[in-house]
Coordinates of C-alpha atoms and ligand atoms in Angstrom, one line a residue:
X22 CA 78.6 2.5 131.8
X23 CA 81.7 3.8 130.1
X24 CA 83.2 2.2 127.0
X25 CA 86.9 1.3 127.7
X26 CA 89.2 0.9 124.7
X27 CA 92.6 -0.6 125.4
X28 CA 95.7 -1.3 123.3
X29 CA 94.4 -4.6 122.0
X30 CA 91.1 -3.0 121.0
X31 CA 92.9 -0.4 118.9
X32 CA 95.1 -3.1 117.4
X33 CA 91.9 -5.0 116.4
X34 CA 90.5 -1.8 114.8
X35 CA 93.6 -1.0 112.9
X36 CA 93.9 -4.6 111.7
X37 CA 90.2 -4.8 110.7
X38 CA 90.0 -1.4 108.9
X39 CA 93.6 -1.0 107.7
X40 CA 95.9 1.8 108.9
X41 CA 95.6 3.9 105.7
X42 CA 91.8 3.8 105.4
X43 CA 91.6 4.5 109.1
X44 CA 93.9 7.5 108.8
X45 CA 91.9 8.9 105.9
X46 CA 88.6 8.7 107.8
X47 CA 90.3 10.2 110.9
X48 CA 91.5 13.1 108.7
X49 CA 87.9 13.7 107.6
X50 CA 86.8 13.8 111.2
X51 CA 89.6 16.3 112.0
X52 CA 88.7 18.4 108.9
X53 CA 85.0 18.5 109.9
X54 CA 85.9 19.8 113.4
X55 CA 88.4 22.4 112.1
X56 CA 85.6 23.6 109.8
X57 CA 83.4 24.4 112.8
X58 CA 86.3 26.1 114.7
X59 CA 84.1 28.7 116.3
X60 CA 81.9 26.1 118.0
X61 CA 84.8 25.0 120.2
X62 CA 85.9 26.2 123.6
X63 CA 89.7 26.5 123.0
X64 CA 92.7 27.0 125.3
X65 CA 96.4 26.3 125.1
X66 CA 97.2 22.9 126.8
X67 CA 98.2 22.8 130.4
X68 CA 101.8 21.7 130.5
X69 CA 103.9 20.7 133.6
X70 CA 107.6 20.7 132.8
X71 CA 110.2 18.5 134.4
X72 CA 113.9 18.1 133.8
X73 CA 113.4 15.0 131.6
X74 CA 110.1 15.8 129.9
X75 CA 106.6 17.3 130.1
X76 CA 103.1 16.1 131.1
X77 CA 100.2 17.8 129.4
X78 CA 96.4 17.9 129.6
X79 CA 94.6 18.9 126.4
X80 CA 90.9 19.7 126.8
X81 CA 88.3 21.1 124.4
X82 CA 84.5 21.0 124.0
X83 CA 81.6 21.9 121.8
X84 CA 78.0 22.1 122.8
X85 CA 77.6 18.3 123.1
X86 CA 80.9 16.7 124.0
X87 CA 83.9 17.4 126.1
X88 CA 87.2 15.7 125.4
X89 CA 90.7 15.7 126.9
X90 CA 93.9 13.9 126.5
X91 CA 96.7 13.1 129.0
X92 CA 100.0 13.0 127.2
X93 CA 103.7 13.2 128.1
X94 CA 106.9 13.8 126.1
X95 CA 110.0 12.3 127.6
X96 CA 112.7 12.0 124.9
X97 CA 115.0 10.0 127.1
X98 CA 112.5 7.3 127.9
X99 CA 113.9 4.9 125.3
X100 CA 116.9 4.4 127.7
X101 CA 114.4 2.7 130.0
X102 CA 112.7 0.8 127.2
X103 CA 109.7 3.2 127.4
X104 CA 107.9 5.2 124.8
X105 CA 108.7 8.9 124.4
X106 CA 105.0 9.8 124.0
X107 CA 102.3 8.0 126.0
X108 CA 98.6 9.0 126.2
X109 CA 95.1 8.2 127.2
X110 CA 91.9 10.1 126.3
X111 CA 88.4 10.7 127.7
X112 CA 85.2 11.8 126.0
X113 CA 82.2 13.0 128.1
X114 CA 78.7 14.3 127.5
X115 CA 78.4 18.0 128.1
X116 CA 74.8 17.8 129.3
X117 CA 75.6 15.4 132.2
X118 CA 79.4 15.3 132.5
X119 CA 79.2 11.6 132.2
X120 CA 82.4 10.1 130.5
X121 CA 81.2 7.9 127.7
X122 CA 84.6 6.8 126.5
X123 CA 87.9 6.1 128.1
X124 CA 90.6 5.1 125.7
X125 CA 94.2 4.2 125.0
X126 CA 95.6 7.1 123.0
X127 CA 99.3 6.4 122.4
X128 CA 98.6 4.6 119.1
X129 CA 95.7 6.9 118.4
X130 CA 97.9 10.0 118.9
X131 CA 100.3 8.6 116.2
X132 CA 97.4 8.0 113.9
X133 CA 95.8 11.5 114.5
X134 CA 99.1 13.3 114.2
X135 CA 99.8 11.6 110.9
X136 CA 96.3 12.4 109.7
X137 CA 96.7 16.0 110.7
X138 CA 100.1 16.4 109.1
X139 CA 98.8 14.9 105.8
X140 CA 95.6 17.0 106.0
X141 CA 97.6 20.2 106.4
X142 CA 100.0 19.1 103.6
X143 CA 97.0 18.5 101.3
X144 CA 96.4 22.3 101.3
X145 CA 100.0 23.5 101.6
X146 CA 102.3 21.2 99.6
X147 CA 102.6 21.5 95.8
X148 CA 99.9 19.3 94.3
X149 CA 102.4 17.3 92.2
X150 CA 104.5 16.4 95.3
X151 CA 105.9 12.8 95.1
X152 CA 108.8 12.6 97.5
X153 CA 109.2 13.3 101.2
X154 CA 112.3 13.4 103.5
X155 CA 111.6 12.0 106.9
X156 CA 114.0 13.1 109.7
X157 CA 113.4 11.1 112.9
X158 CA 112.4 7.5 112.5
X159 CA 111.0 6.8 115.9
X160 CA 107.5 5.8 117.1
X161 CA 105.5 8.3 115.0
X162 CA 107.4 7.8 111.8
X163 CA 105.7 4.9 110.0
X164 CA 102.3 6.5 110.6
X165 CA 103.5 9.6 108.9
X166 CA 104.7 7.6 105.8
X167 CA 101.4 5.8 105.6
X168 CA 99.3 9.0 105.9
X169 CA 101.3 10.8 103.2
X170 CA 101.1 7.9 100.8
X171 CA 97.4 7.4 101.4
X172 CA 96.4 11.1 101.3
X173 CA 98.9 12.7 99.0
X174 CA 100.3 9.9 96.9
X175 CA 103.8 10.3 98.2
X176 CA 105.6 7.2 97.2
X177 CA 109.3 8.0 97.6
X178 CA 110.6 8.5 101.2
X179 CA 114.1 9.5 102.1
X180 CA 114.7 8.5 105.8
X181 CA 117.3 9.6 108.3
X182 CA 117.8 9.3 112.0
X183 CA 120.9 9.9 114.2
X184 CA 120.2 6.4 115.6
X185 CA 120.7 3.9 112.7
X186 CA 118.7 1.3 114.7
X187 CA 115.6 3.5 114.4
X188 CA 116.0 3.6 110.6
X189 CA 116.5 -0.2 110.5
X190 CA 113.2 -0.6 112.4
X191 CA 111.3 1.7 110.0
X192 CA 112.7 -0.1 107.0
X193 CA 111.7 -3.5 108.5
X194 CA 108.2 -2.3 109.4
X195 CA 107.5 -0.8 105.9
X196 CA 109.2 -3.5 103.9
X197 CA 105.8 -5.1 102.9
X198 CA 104.6 -1.9 101.2
X199 CA 105.7 -2.6 97.6
X200 CA 104.5 0.7 96.2
X201 CA 106.7 2.7 98.5
X202 CA 110.3 3.4 97.6
X203 CA 112.2 4.0 100.8
X204 CA 115.8 5.3 100.5
X205 CA 118.1 5.4 103.4
X206 CA 120.1 8.7 103.5
X207 CA 123.5 9.3 105.1
X208 CA 122.7 12.7 106.5
X209 CA 119.8 15.2 106.9
X210 CA 121.2 17.2 103.9
X211 CA 121.1 14.1 101.7
X212 CA 117.6 13.2 102.7
X213 CA 116.3 16.7 102.2
X214 CA 118.0 17.4 98.8
X215 CA 115.3 17.5 96.0
X216 CA 112.5 16.4 98.3
X217 CA 109.0 18.0 97.7
X218 CA 108.0 17.6 101.4
X219 CA 110.2 17.4 104.5
X220 CA 108.9 16.0 107.7
X221 CA 110.9 16.6 110.9
X222 CA 109.7 14.4 113.7
X223 CA 112.7 14.1 116.1
X224 CA 112.6 14.0 119.9
X225 CA 115.1 16.0 121.8
X226 CA 114.4 18.4 124.7
X227 CA 116.6 21.2 123.2
X228 CA 116.6 23.9 120.6
X229 CA 117.9 21.7 117.8
X230 CA 118.5 22.8 114.3
X231 CA 117.5 19.9 112.2
X232 CA 116.9 22.1 109.2
X233 CA 118.9 25.2 108.2
X234 CA 118.0 27.7 105.5
X235 CA 120.7 26.4 103.1
X236 CA 118.8 23.1 102.9
X237 CA 115.5 24.6 101.9
X238 CA 114.6 24.6 98.2
X239 CA 111.9 26.7 96.5
X240 CA 108.5 25.1 96.6
X241 CA 109.2 22.8 99.5
X242 CA 106.6 22.1 102.2
X243 CA 108.0 21.5 105.7
X244 CA 105.9 19.4 108.1
X245 CA 107.6 20.3 111.4
X246 CA 106.1 18.0 114.1
X247 CA 108.8 17.4 116.7
X248 CA 109.3 21.0 118.0
X249 CA 106.3 21.2 120.4
X250 CA 107.5 22.5 123.7
X251 CA 109.2 25.6 125.1
X252 CA 112.9 25.1 124.5
X253 CA 112.3 22.2 122.0
X254 CA 112.5 23.3 118.4
X255 CA 113.7 21.8 115.1
X256 CA 114.0 24.6 112.6
X257 CA 116.6 27.4 112.4
X258 CA 114.7 30.7 112.6
X259 CA 115.8 31.6 109.1
X260 CA 113.8 28.7 107.7
X261 CA 110.7 30.2 109.3
X262 CA 111.3 33.9 108.4
X263 CA 111.4 33.1 104.7
X264 CA 108.3 30.9 104.6
X265 CA 104.5 31.0 104.9
X266 CA 103.8 29.5 108.3
X267 CA 100.6 27.7 109.2
X268 CA 99.8 26.8 112.8
X269 CA 97.0 24.9 114.6
X270 CA 96.0 27.3 117.4
X271 CA 98.1 30.4 117.4
X272 CA 98.0 31.1 121.2
X273 CA 99.4 27.6 121.9
X274 CA 102.0 27.6 119.0
X275 CA 103.5 30.9 120.0
X276 CA 104.5 29.2 123.3
X277 CA 105.4 25.7 122.0
X278 CA 106.0 25.8 118.3
X279 CA 109.1 26.5 116.3
X280 CA 107.9 30.1 116.0
X281 CA 108.7 30.5 119.7
X282 CA 112.0 31.7 118.4
X283 CA 110.4 34.7 116.6
X284 CA 108.8 37.9 117.6
X285 CA 105.3 37.7 118.9
X286 CA 103.9 39.5 115.8
X287 CA 105.6 37.3 113.2
X288 CA 102.7 36.6 110.8
X289 CA 101.1 33.1 110.9
X290 CA 97.9 31.7 109.6
X291 CA 95.7 29.2 111.5
X292 CA 95.0 25.9 109.7
X293 CA 91.2 26.2 110.1
X294 CA 91.2 29.4 108.0
X295 CA 93.0 27.6 105.2
X296 CA 90.8 24.5 105.4
X297 CA 87.6 26.7 105.3
X298 CA 88.8 28.8 102.3
X299 CA 89.1 32.0 104.3
X300 CA 92.9 32.2 103.7
X301 CA 95.0 30.7 100.9
X302 CA 97.3 27.8 101.7
X303 CA 100.3 27.9 99.2
X304 CA 100.2 31.2 97.4
X305 CA 102.6 30.4 94.6
X306 CA 104.6 27.5 93.3
X307 CA 108.1 28.5 94.6
X308 CA 106.8 29.5 98.0
X309 CA 108.1 27.6 101.0
X310 CA 105.4 26.5 103.4
X311 CA 105.8 25.4 107.0
X312 CA 103.2 23.6 109.1
X313 CA 104.5 24.4 112.6
X314 CA 102.6 21.5 114.3
X315 CA 102.5 21.1 118.0
X316 CA 99.3 19.0 118.3
X317 CA 96.0 20.7 119.3
X318 CA 93.2 19.4 121.5
X319 CA 90.7 19.6 118.7
X320 CA 92.5 16.8 116.8
X321 CA 92.2 14.6 119.9
X322 CA 88.6 15.5 120.2
X323 CA 88.0 14.4 116.6
X324 CA 89.9 11.2 117.2
X325 CA 87.8 10.5 120.3
X326 CA 84.6 11.1 118.3
X327 CA 85.9 8.8 115.6
X328 CA 86.7 6.1 118.2
X329 CA 83.3 6.4 119.8
X330 CA 81.5 6.0 116.5
X331 CA 83.6 3.1 115.1
X332 CA 83.8 1.3 118.5
X333 CA 80.0 1.5 118.8
X334 CA 79.4 0.3 115.2
X335 CA 81.8 -2.6 115.6
X336 CA 81.1 -3.4 119.3
X337 CA 84.8 -2.9 120.2
X338 CA 85.9 -2.3 123.8
X339 CA 84.5 -3.2 127.2
X340 CA 81.7 -1.5 129.1
X341 CA 83.1 -0.7 132.5
X342 CA 81.8 0.9 135.7
X343 CA 84.1 3.8 135.7
X344 CA 81.4 6.0 137.4
X345 CA 79.0 4.7 140.1
X346 CA 75.3 4.7 139.2
X347 CA 73.5 4.2 142.5
X348 CA 69.7 3.8 142.3
X349 CA 69.3 6.9 144.4
X350 CA 71.9 9.4 143.0
X351 CA 72.1 11.2 146.4
X352 CA 72.9 8.0 148.2
X353 CA 76.5 7.4 147.1
X354 CA 77.5 6.3 150.6
X355 CA 75.3 3.3 150.4
X356 CA 77.6 1.8 147.7
X357 CA 80.4 1.6 150.2
X358 CA 78.7 1.4 153.6
X359 CA 75.9 -0.9 152.5
X360 CA 78.4 -3.6 151.6
X361 CA 79.8 -5.6 154.6
X362 CA 81.9 -7.7 152.3
X363 CA 85.2 -5.8 152.5
X364 CA 85.8 -6.0 156.3
X365 CA 84.3 -9.5 156.6
X366 CA 85.9 -11.0 153.5
X367 CA 88.2 -13.8 154.7
X368 CA 90.7 -13.3 151.8
X369 CA 91.2 -9.6 152.8
X370 CA 91.2 -10.3 156.5
X371 CA 93.8 -13.0 156.1
X372 CA 96.1 -10.7 154.1
X373 CA 97.3 -7.7 156.2
X374 CA 98.9 -6.0 153.2
X375 CA 95.6 -5.9 151.3
X376 CA 93.6 -5.0 154.3
X377 CA 95.8 -2.1 155.1
X378 CA 96.0 -0.9 151.5
X379 CA 94.4 2.6 151.1
X380 CA 92.9 1.5 147.8
X381 CA 91.2 -1.8 148.9
X382 CA 90.6 -0.6 152.4
X383 CA 88.6 2.3 151.1
X384 CA 86.9 0.7 148.1
X385 CA 83.7 -1.3 148.6
X386 CA 81.6 -1.4 145.5
X387 CA 79.7 -4.7 145.1
X388 CA 81.8 -5.3 141.9
X389 CA 85.2 -4.9 143.7
X390 CA 84.1 -6.9 146.7
X391 CA 83.2 -9.7 144.3
X392 CA 86.7 -9.9 143.1
X393 CA 87.9 -11.1 146.5
Ligands
NAD5 N1 103.0 17.8 116.8 C1 102.3 16.8 117.3 O1 101.1 16.7 117.2 C2 103.1 15.6 117.8 C3 102.4 14.4 118.1 C4 103.2 13.4 118.6 C5 104.6 13.5 118.8 N2 105.1 14.7 118.6 C6 106.6 14.9 118.7 O2 107.2 14.2 117.7 C7 108.5 13.8 118.1 C8 108.8 12.3 117.8 O3 107.9 11.5 118.6 P1 108.2 9.9 118.7 O4 107.1 9.4 119.5 O5 108.4 9.4 117.3 O6 109.6 9.9 119.5 P2 110.7 8.8 119.5 O7 111.6 9.1 120.6 O8 110.1 7.4 119.3 O9 111.5 9.0 118.1 C9 112.3 10.2 117.9 C10 113.4 9.9 117.0 O10 114.1 11.1 116.7 C11 115.5 10.7 116.6 N3 116.3 12.0 116.7 C12 116.6 12.7 117.8 N4 117.4 13.7 117.4 C13 117.6 13.6 116.1 C14 118.4 14.4 115.2 N5 119.1 15.5 115.6 N6 118.4 14.0 113.9 C15 117.8 12.9 113.5 N7 117.0 12.1 114.3 C16 116.9 12.5 115.6 C17 115.7 9.7 117.7 O11 116.9 9.0 117.4 C18 114.4 8.9 117.6 O12 114.6 7.8 116.8 C19 108.6 14.1 119.6 O13 109.3 15.3 119.8 C20 107.2 14.3 120.0 O14 107.0 15.2 121.1 C21 104.4 15.8 118.1

C-alpha cells in the first residue's frame, strides 16, 4: 500500500507541529541531503514550456529512494482563481520501484522553498541581519517571512507588491505574529533601502528588473526566488556581476536562474560546497551575496523524506492501493478478468455514460467494483 497525503493531512501536520518548527526541521533534512551531494543522481528538471506557463518534472535519487515532483508555474492563473504554482510529489523505493508515498506538494513546496532560502541565507547573509525586504506578496510570501524569522531572527519585514490586495492579504495573515514588525512600502526602492536581506519572489513570465544595481547596498544578501525559468528573471544583470552568486545545481541554474543573462563562464558557487565548508559563503562584510534560487529536486526529495518520517510517526494520511499487489505477481490480468462485477453490475449497466467511460469500462479491481 502507498501512503497518500492530501491537503487536509498537510494542514493537520502544520497545525500540530507549527509552521516555524516544521520549517526548521525541514531545513535540517535539506541540509543533511546537500551534505551528501555526491550520493545523488542529479539532472536539470524536465520543463515543458507553454505560452502561459511551464510544467516541470523534478526527479532525483540516492541508493535507497527515488523522488520526483510534478510542478507548474502559471503566473496568470490568479485571473481564473487558481494558484500560480501547484504540485504533487512521489517517493519510491529504489530496490523495488514501489511508490511508498504520494503527496500533496503545493503547500509543501512553499514550506521547502522557504526552508531552503533561509538555510542559504544562514551561510550568506551578515550574521547580524535583522531586516528583510520582501518583494512579491503572493502564495509563497508568508512562508518566507516565517522561515527567516525562525531561522535567522529577522523581525522587521518591509513588504511590497504591485497588487496592493496581495500585500493586504499578507498583512492580514501575519497580523497575529506580535514579534514581527511588518512595514508596508510604497515602492520597491523604499522596501529595499537599508534592508539587510532582500527577497524577490514575484511571478511574471518575463525578464523583469525588480532590482537594479542602484538599489543594492554593501553587505546586502539577495534571496532571488522568482526568476526560475528561461525568459523569467528578476535581477538586472549588473546586480549579479558585482555580487558573489550561489546556486543550487549549476547545470540547471545556467538555464533557469537569473544568471541565464550572463556568460556561461560567469563564476558561481554551488550551495552544497558552502554548506559542507568546501567554499566560503560570505567572504567579507561589505560583500553583496545573491542566492539565485530556482528550486532543485534534492529539496523536494528531502521534503518527501521528511513527510514519510513524520506521517509514519504520527499516522497521518491514508493507505491506498495505488499499485496492484496480486497474489501471483505475474497474474495481473486476473485482477481485471477475474471480476465479473463490472459488466454485470446493475448500476453500471443502467447508466450508459458510465458503462461507456474508458475509465470505468476498463477498470475492474475488486475495490473499484465495490464502489458501484
Ligand atoms: N525558486 C524556487 O524554489 C521557487 C519555488 C516556488 C515558487 N517559485 C517562484 O516564486 C514566484 C512566486 O510564486 P507564488 O506562488 O508566490 O506566486 P503568486 O502568483 O502567488 O505571487 C506572485 C506575486 O508577485 C507579484 N508581482 C508580480 N510582478 C511584480 C512586480 N514587478 N513587483 C512586485 N510584485 C510583483 C504579484 O502581484 C503576486 O502577488 C513564482 O515566480 C514562482 O515560480 C520559486
